[in-house]
CSV table of C-alpha atoms in Angstrom, one decimal:
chain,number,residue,atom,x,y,z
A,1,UNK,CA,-101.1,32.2,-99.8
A,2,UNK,CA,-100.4,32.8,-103.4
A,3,UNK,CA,-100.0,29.6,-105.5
A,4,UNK,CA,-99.0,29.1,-109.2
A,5,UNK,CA,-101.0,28.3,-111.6
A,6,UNK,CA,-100.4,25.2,-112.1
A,7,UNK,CA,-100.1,24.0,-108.5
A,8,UNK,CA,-104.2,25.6,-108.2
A,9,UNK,CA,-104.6,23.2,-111.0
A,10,UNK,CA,-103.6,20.4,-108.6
A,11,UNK,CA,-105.5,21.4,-106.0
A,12,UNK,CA,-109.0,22.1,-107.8
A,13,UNK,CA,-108.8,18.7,-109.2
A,14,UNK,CA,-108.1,17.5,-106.2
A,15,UNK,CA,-111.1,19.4,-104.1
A,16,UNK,CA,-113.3,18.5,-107.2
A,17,UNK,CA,-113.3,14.5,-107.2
A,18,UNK,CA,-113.3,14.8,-102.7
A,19,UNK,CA,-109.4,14.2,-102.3
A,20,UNK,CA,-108.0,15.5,-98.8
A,21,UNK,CA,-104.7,17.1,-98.4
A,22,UNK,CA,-102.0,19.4,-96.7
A,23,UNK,CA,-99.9,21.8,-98.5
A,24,UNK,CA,-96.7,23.2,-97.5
A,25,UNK,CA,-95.1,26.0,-99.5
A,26,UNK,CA,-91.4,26.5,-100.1
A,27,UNK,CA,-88.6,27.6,-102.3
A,28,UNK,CA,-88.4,25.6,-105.3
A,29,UNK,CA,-86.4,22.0,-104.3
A,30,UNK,CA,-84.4,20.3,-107.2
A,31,UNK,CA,-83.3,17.7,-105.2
A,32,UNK,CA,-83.8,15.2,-102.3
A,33,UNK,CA,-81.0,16.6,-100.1
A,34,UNK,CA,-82.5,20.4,-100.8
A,35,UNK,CA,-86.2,19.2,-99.6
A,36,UNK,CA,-85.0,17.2,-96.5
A,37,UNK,CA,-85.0,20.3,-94.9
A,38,UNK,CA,-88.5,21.8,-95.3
A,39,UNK,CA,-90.1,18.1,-95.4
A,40,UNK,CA,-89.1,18.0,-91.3
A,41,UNK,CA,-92.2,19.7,-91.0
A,42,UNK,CA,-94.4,17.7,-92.9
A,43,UNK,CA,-93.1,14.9,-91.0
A,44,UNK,CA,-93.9,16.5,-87.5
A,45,UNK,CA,-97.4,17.1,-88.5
A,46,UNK,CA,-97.8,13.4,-89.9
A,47,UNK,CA,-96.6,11.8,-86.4
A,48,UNK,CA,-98.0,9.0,-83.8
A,49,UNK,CA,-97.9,6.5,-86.2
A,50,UNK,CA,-98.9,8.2,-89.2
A,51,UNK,CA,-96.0,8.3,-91.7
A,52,UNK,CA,-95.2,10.1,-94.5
A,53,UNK,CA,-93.5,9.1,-97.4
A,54,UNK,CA,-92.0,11.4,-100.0
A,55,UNK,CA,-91.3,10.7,-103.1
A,56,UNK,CA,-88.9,10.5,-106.3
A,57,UNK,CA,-90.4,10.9,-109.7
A,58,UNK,CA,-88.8,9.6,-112.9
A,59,UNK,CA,-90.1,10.4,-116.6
A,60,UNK,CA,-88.8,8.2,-118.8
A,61,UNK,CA,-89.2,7.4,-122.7
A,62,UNK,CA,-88.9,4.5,-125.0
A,63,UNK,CA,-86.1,4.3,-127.7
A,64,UNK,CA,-88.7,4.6,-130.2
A,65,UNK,CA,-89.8,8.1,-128.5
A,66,UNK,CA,-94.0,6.9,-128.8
A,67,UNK,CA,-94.1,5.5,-125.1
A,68,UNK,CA,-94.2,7.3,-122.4
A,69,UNK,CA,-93.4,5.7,-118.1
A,70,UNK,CA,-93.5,7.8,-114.9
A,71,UNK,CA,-91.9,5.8,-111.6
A,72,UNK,CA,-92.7,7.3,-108.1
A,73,UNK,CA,-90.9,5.6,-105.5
A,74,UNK,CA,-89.6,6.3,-102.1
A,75,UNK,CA,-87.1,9.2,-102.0
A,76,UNK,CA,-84.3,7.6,-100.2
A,77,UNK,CA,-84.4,4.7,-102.7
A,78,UNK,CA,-81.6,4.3,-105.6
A,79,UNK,CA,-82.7,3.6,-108.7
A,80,UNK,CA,-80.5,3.5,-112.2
A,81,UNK,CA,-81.6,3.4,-115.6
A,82,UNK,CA,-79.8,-0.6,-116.4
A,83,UNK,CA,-82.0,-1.7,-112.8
A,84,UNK,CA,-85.3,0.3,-113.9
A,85,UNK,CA,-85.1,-0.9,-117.7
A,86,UNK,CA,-85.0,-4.9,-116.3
A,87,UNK,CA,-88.0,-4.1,-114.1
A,88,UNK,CA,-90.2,-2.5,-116.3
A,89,UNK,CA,-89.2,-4.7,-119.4
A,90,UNK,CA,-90.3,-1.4,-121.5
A,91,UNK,CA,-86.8,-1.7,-123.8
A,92,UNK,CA,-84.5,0.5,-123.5
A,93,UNK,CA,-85.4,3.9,-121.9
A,94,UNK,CA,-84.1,7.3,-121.3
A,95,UNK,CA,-85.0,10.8,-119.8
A,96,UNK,CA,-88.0,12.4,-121.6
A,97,UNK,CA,-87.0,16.1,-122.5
A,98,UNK,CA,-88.3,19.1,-121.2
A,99,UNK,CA,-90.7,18.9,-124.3
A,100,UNK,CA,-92.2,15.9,-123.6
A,101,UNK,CA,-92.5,16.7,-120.1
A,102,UNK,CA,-94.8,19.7,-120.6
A,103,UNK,CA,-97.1,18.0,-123.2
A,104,UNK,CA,-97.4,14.8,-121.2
A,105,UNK,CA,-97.5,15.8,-117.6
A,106,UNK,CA,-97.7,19.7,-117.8
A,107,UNK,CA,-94.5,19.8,-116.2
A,108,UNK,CA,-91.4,21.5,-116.3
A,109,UNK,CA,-87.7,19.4,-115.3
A,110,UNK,CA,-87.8,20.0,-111.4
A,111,UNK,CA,-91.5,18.9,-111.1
A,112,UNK,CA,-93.0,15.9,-112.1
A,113,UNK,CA,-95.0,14.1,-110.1
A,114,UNK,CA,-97.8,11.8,-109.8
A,115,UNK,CA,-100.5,15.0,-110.2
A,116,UNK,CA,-98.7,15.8,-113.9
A,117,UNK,CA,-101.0,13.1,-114.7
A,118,UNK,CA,-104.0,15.1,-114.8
A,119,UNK,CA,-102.6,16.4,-118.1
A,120,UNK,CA,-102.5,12.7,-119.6
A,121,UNK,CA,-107.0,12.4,-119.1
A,122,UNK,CA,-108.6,15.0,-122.1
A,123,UNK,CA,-106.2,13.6,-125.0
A,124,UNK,CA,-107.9,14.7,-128.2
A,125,UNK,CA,-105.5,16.2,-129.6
A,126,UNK,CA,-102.8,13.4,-129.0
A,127,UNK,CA,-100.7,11.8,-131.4
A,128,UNK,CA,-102.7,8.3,-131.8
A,129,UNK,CA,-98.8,6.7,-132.2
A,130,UNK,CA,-98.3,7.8,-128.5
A,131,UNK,CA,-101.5,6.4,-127.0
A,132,UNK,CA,-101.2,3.0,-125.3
A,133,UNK,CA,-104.3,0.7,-125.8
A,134,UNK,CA,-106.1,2.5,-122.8
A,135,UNK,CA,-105.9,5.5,-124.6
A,136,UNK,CA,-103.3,7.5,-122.3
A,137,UNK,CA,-99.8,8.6,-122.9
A,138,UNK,CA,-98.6,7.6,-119.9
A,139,UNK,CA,-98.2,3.9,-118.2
A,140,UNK,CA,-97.4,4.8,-113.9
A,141,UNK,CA,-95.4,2.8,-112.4
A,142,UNK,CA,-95.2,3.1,-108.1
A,143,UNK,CA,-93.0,1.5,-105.7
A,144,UNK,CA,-94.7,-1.2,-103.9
A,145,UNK,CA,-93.5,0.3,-100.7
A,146,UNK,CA,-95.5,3.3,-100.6
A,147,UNK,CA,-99.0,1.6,-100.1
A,148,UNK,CA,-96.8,0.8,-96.3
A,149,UNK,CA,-97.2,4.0,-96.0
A,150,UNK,CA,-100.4,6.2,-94.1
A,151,UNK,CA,-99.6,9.3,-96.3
A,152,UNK,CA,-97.3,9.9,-99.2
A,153,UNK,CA,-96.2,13.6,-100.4
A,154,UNK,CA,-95.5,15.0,-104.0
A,155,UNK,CA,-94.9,17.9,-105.2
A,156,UNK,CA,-98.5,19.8,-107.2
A,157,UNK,CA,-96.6,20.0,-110.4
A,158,UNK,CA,-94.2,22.7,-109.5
A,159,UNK,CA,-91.5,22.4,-107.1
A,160,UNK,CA,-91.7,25.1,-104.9
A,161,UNK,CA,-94.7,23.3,-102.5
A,162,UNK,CA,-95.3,19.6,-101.4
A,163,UNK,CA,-98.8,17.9,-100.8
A,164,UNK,CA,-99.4,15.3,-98.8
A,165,UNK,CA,-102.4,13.0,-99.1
A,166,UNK,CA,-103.4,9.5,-97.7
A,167,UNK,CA,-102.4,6.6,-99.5
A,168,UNK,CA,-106.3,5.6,-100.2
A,169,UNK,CA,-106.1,9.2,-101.5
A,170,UNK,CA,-103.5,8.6,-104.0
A,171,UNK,CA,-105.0,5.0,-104.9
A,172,UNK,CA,-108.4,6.8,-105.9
A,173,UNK,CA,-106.4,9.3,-107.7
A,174,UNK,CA,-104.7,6.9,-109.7
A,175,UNK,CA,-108.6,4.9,-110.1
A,176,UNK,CA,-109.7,8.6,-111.5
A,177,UNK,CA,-106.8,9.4,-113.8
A,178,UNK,CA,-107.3,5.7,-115.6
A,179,UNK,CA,-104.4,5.2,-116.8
A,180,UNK,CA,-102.3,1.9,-116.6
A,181,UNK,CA,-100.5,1.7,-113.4
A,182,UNK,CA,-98.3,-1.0,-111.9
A,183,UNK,CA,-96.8,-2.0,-108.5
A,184,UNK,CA,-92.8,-2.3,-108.2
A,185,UNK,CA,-90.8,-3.8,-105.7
A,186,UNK,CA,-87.7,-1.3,-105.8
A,187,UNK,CA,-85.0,-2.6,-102.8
């Protein structure tokens, strides 16, 4: 199988600090409704008891443009900006642009996920206005709900593939990244 770029990116970090995972490849998804389709067969393989949850991904900015939130939450969830902005109590927010995307997460509109935030560890060249105390770019935010889960699938920075890896997977990637993340209870 050929892979992009930046999706090999995803998956040497993730063979290089021991995280398991499964990959499915597909044409690139742009929505929930296109990816129901192709996830079936993620969640045939992830049976008996061993969900999978896939996921939405939000990036958001501050009015102020210097902070920097990405939300992950289950994919059949709702969620608007008035709702988001009350339970982060971040101010107001909107989208980040395609711009902001690719220098905080390494992502293009279409793909960001949880992975993009490999981009936001080597920050030497960073605009010190952007950095929160911690020293990242970006605060994560995750929907409570997906810790219920036994696996939990994004998509490797680009949208035309999805891997899967174990919750305790994805809570040791967040523990490696470093960053500031936060538990949400989205209903």
């Amino acid at each position: 199988m050929e892979y992009s770029s930046k999706i090999l990116e995803v998956l040497n970090f993730l063979k290089d600090h021991g995280i398991d995972y499964d990959i499915y490849q597909h044409p690139p998804l742009f929505t929930i409704q296109e990816a129901m389709d192709y996830w079936k067969q993620i969640d045939v393989s992830h049976t008996e008891g061993n969900e999978c949850v896939h996921c939405k991904n939000l990036f958001m900015r501050n009015h102020k443009g210097n902070r920097h939130y990405l939300i992950s939450y289950i994919c059949h969830k709702d969620l608007d900006i008035h709702s988001l902005e009350h339970m982060l109590h971040q101010g107001k927010l909107s989208f980040a642009s395609p711009e902001r995307m690719e220098r905080c997460l390494g992502v293009k509109p279409g793909s960001v996920c949880v992975f993009g935030l490999i981009h936001d560890m080597d920050l030497n060249n960073a605009d010190p206005k952007e950095l929160f105390d911690n020293g990242h770019r970006v605060k994560f935010f995750y929907d409570s709900e997906l810790l219920k889960a036994k696996f939990v699938s994004f998509h490797p920075c680009d949208n035309t593939a999805t891997v899967v890896i174990s919750k305790e997977d994805f809570l040791r990637f967040i523990d490696i990244w470093g960053g500031e993340a936060e538990a949400l209870t989205i209903e």
